[in-house]
Short mmCIF file of C-alpha atoms and ligand atoms in Angstrom, two decimals:
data_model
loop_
_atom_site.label_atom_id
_atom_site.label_comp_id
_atom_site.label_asym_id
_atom_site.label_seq_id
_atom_site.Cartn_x
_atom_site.Cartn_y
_atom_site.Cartn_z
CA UNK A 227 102.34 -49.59 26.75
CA UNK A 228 99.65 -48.81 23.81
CA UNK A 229 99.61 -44.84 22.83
CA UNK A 230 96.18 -44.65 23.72
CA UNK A 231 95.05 -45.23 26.81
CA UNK A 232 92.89 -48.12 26.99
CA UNK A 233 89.96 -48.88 29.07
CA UNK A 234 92.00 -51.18 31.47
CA UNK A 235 94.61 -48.80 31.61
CA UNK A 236 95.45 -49.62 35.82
CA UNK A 237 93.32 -52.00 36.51
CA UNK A 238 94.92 -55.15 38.47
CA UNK A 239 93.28 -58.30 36.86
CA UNK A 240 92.96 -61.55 39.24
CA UNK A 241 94.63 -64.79 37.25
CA UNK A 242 92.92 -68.00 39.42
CA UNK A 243 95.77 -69.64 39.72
CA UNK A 244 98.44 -71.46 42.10
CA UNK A 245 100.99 -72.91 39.23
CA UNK A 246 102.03 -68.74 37.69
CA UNK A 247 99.84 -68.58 35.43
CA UNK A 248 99.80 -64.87 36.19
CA UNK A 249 103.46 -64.51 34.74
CA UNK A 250 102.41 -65.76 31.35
CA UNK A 251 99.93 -63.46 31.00
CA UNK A 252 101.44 -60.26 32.72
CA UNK A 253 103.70 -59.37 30.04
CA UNK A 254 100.74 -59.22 27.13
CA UNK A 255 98.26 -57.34 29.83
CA UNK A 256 101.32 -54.57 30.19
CA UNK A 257 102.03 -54.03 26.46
CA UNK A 258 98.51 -53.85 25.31
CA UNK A 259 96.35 -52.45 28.00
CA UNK A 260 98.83 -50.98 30.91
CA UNK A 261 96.90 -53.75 32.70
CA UNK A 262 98.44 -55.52 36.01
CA UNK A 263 97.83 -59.37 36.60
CA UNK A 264 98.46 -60.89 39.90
CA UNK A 265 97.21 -64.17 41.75
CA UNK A 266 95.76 -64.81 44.69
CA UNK A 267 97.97 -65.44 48.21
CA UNK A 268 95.66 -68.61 48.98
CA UNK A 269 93.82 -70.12 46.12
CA UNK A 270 93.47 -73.74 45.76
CA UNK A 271 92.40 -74.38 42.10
CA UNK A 272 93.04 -78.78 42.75
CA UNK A 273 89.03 -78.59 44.24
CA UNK A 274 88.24 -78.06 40.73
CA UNK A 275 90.20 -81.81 39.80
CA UNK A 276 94.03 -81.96 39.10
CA UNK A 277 95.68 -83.98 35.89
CA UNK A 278 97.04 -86.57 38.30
CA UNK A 279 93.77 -87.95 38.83
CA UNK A 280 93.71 -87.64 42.33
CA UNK A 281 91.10 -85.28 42.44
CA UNK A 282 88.09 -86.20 39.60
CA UNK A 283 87.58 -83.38 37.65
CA UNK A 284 83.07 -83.26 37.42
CA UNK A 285 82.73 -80.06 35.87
CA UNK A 286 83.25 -79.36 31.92
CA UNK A 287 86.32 -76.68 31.51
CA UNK A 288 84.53 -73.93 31.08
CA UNK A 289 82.60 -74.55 33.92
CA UNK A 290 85.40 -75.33 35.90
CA UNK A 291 87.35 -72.23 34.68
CA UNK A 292 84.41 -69.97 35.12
CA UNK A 293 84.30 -71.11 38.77
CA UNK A 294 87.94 -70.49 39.08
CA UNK A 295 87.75 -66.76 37.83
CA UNK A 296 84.94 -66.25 40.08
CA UNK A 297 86.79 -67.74 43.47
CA UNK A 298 89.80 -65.22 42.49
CA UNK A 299 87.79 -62.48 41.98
CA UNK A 300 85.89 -63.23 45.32
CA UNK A 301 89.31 -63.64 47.29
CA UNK A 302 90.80 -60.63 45.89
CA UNK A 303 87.91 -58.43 45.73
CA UNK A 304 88.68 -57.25 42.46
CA UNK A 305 85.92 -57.15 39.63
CA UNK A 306 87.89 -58.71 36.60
CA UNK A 307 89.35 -62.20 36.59
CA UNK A 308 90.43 -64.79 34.34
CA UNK A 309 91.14 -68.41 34.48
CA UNK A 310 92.56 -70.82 31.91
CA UNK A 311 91.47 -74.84 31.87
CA UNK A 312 93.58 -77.44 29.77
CA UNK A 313 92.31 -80.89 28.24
CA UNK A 314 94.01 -83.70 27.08
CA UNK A 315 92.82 -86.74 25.05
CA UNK A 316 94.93 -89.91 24.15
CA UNK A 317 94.36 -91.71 20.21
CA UNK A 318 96.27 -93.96 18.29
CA UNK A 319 97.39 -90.63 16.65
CA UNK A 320 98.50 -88.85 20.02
CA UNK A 321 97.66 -87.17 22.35
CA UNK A 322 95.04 -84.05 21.10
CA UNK A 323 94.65 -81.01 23.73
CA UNK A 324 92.79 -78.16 24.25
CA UNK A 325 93.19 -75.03 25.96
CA UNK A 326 90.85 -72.50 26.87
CA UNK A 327 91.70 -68.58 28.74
CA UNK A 328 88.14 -66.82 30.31
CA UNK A 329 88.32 -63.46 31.16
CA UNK A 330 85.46 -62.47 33.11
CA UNK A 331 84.82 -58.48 33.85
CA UNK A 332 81.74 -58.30 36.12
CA UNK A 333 81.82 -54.85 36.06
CA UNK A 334 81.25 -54.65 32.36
CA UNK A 335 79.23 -57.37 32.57
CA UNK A 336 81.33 -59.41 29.84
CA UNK A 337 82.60 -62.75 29.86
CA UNK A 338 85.13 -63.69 26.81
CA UNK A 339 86.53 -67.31 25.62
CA UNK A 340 89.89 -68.11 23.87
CA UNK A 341 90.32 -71.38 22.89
CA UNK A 342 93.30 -73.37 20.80
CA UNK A 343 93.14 -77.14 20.06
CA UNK A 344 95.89 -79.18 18.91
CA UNK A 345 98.50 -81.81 19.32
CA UNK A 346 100.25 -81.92 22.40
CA UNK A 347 103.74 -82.34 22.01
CA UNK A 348 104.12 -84.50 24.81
CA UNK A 349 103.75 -88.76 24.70
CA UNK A 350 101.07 -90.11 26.43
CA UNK A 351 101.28 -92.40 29.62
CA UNK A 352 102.92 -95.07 29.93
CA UNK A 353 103.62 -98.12 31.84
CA UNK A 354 107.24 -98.92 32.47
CA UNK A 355 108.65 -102.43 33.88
CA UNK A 356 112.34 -101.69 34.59
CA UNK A 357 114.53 -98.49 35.53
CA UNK A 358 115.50 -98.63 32.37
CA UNK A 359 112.51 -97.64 30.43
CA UNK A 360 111.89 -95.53 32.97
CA UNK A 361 114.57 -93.67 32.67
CA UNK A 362 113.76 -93.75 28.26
CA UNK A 363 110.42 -92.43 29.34
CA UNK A 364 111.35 -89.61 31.63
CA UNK A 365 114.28 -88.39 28.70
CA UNK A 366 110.75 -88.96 26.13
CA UNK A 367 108.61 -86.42 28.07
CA UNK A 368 111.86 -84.24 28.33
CA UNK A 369 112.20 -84.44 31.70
CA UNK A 370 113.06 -82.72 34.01
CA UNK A 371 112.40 -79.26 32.30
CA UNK A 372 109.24 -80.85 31.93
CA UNK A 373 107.70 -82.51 34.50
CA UNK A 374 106.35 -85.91 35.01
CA UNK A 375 103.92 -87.90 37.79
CA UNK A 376 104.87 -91.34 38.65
CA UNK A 377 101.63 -93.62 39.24
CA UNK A 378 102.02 -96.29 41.55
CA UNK A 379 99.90 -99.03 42.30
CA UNK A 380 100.10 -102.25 44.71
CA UNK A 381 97.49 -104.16 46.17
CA UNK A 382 94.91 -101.79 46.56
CA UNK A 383 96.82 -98.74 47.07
CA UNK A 384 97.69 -95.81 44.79
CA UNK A 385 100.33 -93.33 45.20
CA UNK A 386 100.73 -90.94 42.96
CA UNK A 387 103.79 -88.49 42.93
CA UNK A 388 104.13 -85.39 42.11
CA UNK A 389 107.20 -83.73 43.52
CA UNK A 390 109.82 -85.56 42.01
CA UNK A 391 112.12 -82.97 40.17
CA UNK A 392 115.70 -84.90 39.60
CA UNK A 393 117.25 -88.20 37.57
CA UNK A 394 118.37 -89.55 40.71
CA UNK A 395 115.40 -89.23 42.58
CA UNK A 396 113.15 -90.65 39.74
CA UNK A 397 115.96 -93.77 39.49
CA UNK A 398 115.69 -94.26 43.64
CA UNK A 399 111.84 -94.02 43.97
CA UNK A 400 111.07 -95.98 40.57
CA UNK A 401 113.96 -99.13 42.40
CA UNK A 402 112.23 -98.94 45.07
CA UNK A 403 108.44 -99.13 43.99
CA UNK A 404 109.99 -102.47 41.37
CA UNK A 405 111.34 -104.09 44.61
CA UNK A 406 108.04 -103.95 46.16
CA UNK A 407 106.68 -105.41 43.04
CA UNK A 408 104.81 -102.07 42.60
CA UNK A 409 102.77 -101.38 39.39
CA UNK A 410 104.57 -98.14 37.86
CA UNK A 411 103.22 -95.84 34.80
CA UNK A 412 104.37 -92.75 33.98
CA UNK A 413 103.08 -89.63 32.75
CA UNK A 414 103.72 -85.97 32.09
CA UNK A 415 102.79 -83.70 34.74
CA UNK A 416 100.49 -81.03 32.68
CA UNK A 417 100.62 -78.27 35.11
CA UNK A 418 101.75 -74.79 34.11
CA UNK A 419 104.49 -74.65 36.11
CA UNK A 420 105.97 -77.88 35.06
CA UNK A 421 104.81 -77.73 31.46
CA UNK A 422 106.91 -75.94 29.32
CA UNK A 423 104.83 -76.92 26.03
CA UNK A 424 101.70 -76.05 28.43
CA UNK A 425 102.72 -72.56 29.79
CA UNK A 426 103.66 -71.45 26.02
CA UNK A 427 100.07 -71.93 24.93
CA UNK A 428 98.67 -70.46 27.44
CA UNK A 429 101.10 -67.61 27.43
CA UNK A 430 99.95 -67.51 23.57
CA UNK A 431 96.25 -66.79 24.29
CA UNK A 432 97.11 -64.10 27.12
CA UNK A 433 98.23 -62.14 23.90
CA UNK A 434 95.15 -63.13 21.98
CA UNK A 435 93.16 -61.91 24.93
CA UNK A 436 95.10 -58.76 25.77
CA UNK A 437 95.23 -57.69 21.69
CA UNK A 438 91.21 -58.57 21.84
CA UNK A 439 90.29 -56.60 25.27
CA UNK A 440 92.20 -53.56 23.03
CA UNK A 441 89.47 -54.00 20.34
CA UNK A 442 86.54 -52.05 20.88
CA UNK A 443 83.01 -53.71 19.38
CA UNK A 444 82.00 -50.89 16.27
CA UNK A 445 78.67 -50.47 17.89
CA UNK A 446 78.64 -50.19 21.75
CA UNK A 447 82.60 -49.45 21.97
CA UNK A 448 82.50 -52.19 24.85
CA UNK A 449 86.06 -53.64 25.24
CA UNK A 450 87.16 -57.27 23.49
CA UNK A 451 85.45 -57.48 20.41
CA UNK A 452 86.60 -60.60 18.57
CA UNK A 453 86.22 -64.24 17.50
CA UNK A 454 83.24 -65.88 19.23
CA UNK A 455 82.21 -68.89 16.52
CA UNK A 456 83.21 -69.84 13.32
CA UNK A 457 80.82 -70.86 10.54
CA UNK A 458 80.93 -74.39 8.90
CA UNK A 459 79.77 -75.02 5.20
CA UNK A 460 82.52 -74.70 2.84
CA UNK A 461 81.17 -76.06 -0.67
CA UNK A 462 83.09 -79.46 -1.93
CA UNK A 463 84.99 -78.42 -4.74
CA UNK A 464 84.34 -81.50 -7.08
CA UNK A 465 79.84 -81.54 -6.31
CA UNK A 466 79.17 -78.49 -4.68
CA UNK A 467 78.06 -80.07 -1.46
CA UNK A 468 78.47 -77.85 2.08
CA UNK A 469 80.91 -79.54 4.39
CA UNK A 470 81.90 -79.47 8.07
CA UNK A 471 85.17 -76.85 6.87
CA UNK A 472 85.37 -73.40 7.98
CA UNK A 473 84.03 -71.22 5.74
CA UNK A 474 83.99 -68.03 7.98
CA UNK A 475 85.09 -66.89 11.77
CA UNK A 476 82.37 -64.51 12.96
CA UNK A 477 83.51 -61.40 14.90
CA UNK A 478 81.18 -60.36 17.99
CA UNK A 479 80.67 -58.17 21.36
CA UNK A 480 80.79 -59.58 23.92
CA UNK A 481 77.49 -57.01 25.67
CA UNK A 482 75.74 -56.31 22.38
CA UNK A 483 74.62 -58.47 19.31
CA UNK A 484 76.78 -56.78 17.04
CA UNK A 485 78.56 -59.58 14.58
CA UNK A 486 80.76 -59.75 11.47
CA UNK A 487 80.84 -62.63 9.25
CA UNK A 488 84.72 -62.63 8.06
CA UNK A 489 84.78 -65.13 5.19
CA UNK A 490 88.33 -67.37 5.10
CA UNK A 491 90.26 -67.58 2.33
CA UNK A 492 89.54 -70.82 1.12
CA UNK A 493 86.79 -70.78 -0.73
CA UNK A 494 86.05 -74.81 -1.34
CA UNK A 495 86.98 -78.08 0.70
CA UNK A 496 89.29 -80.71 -0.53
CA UNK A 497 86.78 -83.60 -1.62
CA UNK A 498 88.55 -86.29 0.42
CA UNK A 499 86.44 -83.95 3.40
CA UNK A 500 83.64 -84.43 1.88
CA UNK A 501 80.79 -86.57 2.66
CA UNK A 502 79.41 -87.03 -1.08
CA UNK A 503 82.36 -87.36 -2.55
CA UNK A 504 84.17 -89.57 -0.01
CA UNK A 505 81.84 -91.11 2.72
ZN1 ZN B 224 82.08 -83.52 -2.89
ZN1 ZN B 225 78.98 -54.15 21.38
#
């Protein structure tokens, strides 16, 4: 608990979520605001798409998150809610993600964004042939602390599972699916709950959120003053030329206009990012 009371000092927050989200981000709500997070008894959040691919996801994330906070909020009753939504892309280079935590506060009329891209630890899908590289797959992903979906297709059907949780049933399911001449490819199963790498960065922008709701805007003194954008233009070092690197976050409110410009500490871009110099 914070010496000073803060403005969410009591309040129960709604986390939309069925995978415990609401433990990562319980501890951080505690310590910095005296702030209680729960989830809802009967949410489903897979309407919104799953990672398996089972159900398309059509919105963008922070649509998809926005409805999330909304649905807990409306379950619950309660008038603050957040949601987090997770993105992964595959490359030659790996497999890129990016999370984002919303914390919507109707009553305050505020709605604030966290967001963290980077590499996922994680390999990305992959098709195995025999148990044995099934097996090599599953120990790749770090299964079973983390979790993993097996995709299997035959014919025209798909199964995808989700459940599996031990070596030995992995080993039975993936004989049986090669018997049957079944297609098999395996991935990592990204939800919180089975997602060790997952959980941790959402855990981590709980305590960006909680330490930001504790920051009061200078002006209007409305709770969660922080990082909302980040300016671009950071002069080439060799010719002078503005480039696509950060050359400043910018601090706002998230109910009045008030913003800081807060200038990195680089002060020029490596050439070999920039566009004159390297194109
Ligand atoms: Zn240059
Ligand atoms: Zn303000």
């Amino acid at each position: 608990m914070t010496n000073t009371p803060s403005p969410y000092t009591g309040n129960t927050i709604v986390f939309a979520t069925m995978h415990g989200k609401e433990n990562l981000a319980a501890p951080a709500f505690a310590e910095q605001l005296g702030a209680i997070v729960i989830a809802p008894d009967h949410l489903d959040t897979d309407q919104f798409g799953t990672f398996a691919g089972d159900i398309p996801r059509t919105l963008s994330p922070l649509a998809a998150a926005t409805e999330k906070a909304r649905l807990g909020m409306q379950l619950t009753g309660l008038p603050r809610g957040l949601a987090s939504e997770g993105s992964f892309r595959s490359s030659l280079i790996g497999v890129g993600t990016t999370e984002i935590l919303l914390f919507v506060d109707t009553e305050r009329g505020i709605e604030l964004l966290e967001r963290a891209s980077g590499s996922s630890p994680l390999p990305a899908a992959g098709r195995v042939k025999t148990l044995n590289e099934a097996l090599t797959a599953a120990d790749a992903l770090g299964f079973p602390e983390q979790g993993l979906l097996l995709h299997a297709v035959r014919g025209t059907t798909i199964d995808i599972h989700k459940t599996i949780s031990t070596r030995t049933e992995l080993a039975e399911l993936v004989t049986r699916c090669l018997d049957n001449e079944t297609a098999l490819t395996i991935l990592p199963d990204h939800r919180a709950h089975r997602s060790p790498s997952r959980a941790n960065r959402i855990q981590f922008l709980c305590v960006r959120m909680a330490l930001r709701l504790a920051t009061p805007c200078p002006t209007c003194a409305t709770p969660g003053y922080g990082l909302i954008d980040v300016e671009t233009g950071l002069p080439c070092v060799a010719c002078g030329t503005l480039t696509r690197g950060i050359a400043a976050d910018i601090h706002g409110c998230g109910a009045c206009t008030q913003k800081q410009l807060h200038p990195r500490r680089e002060t020029h871009a490596d050439p070999a990012t920039c566009d004159h110099c390297n194109p």
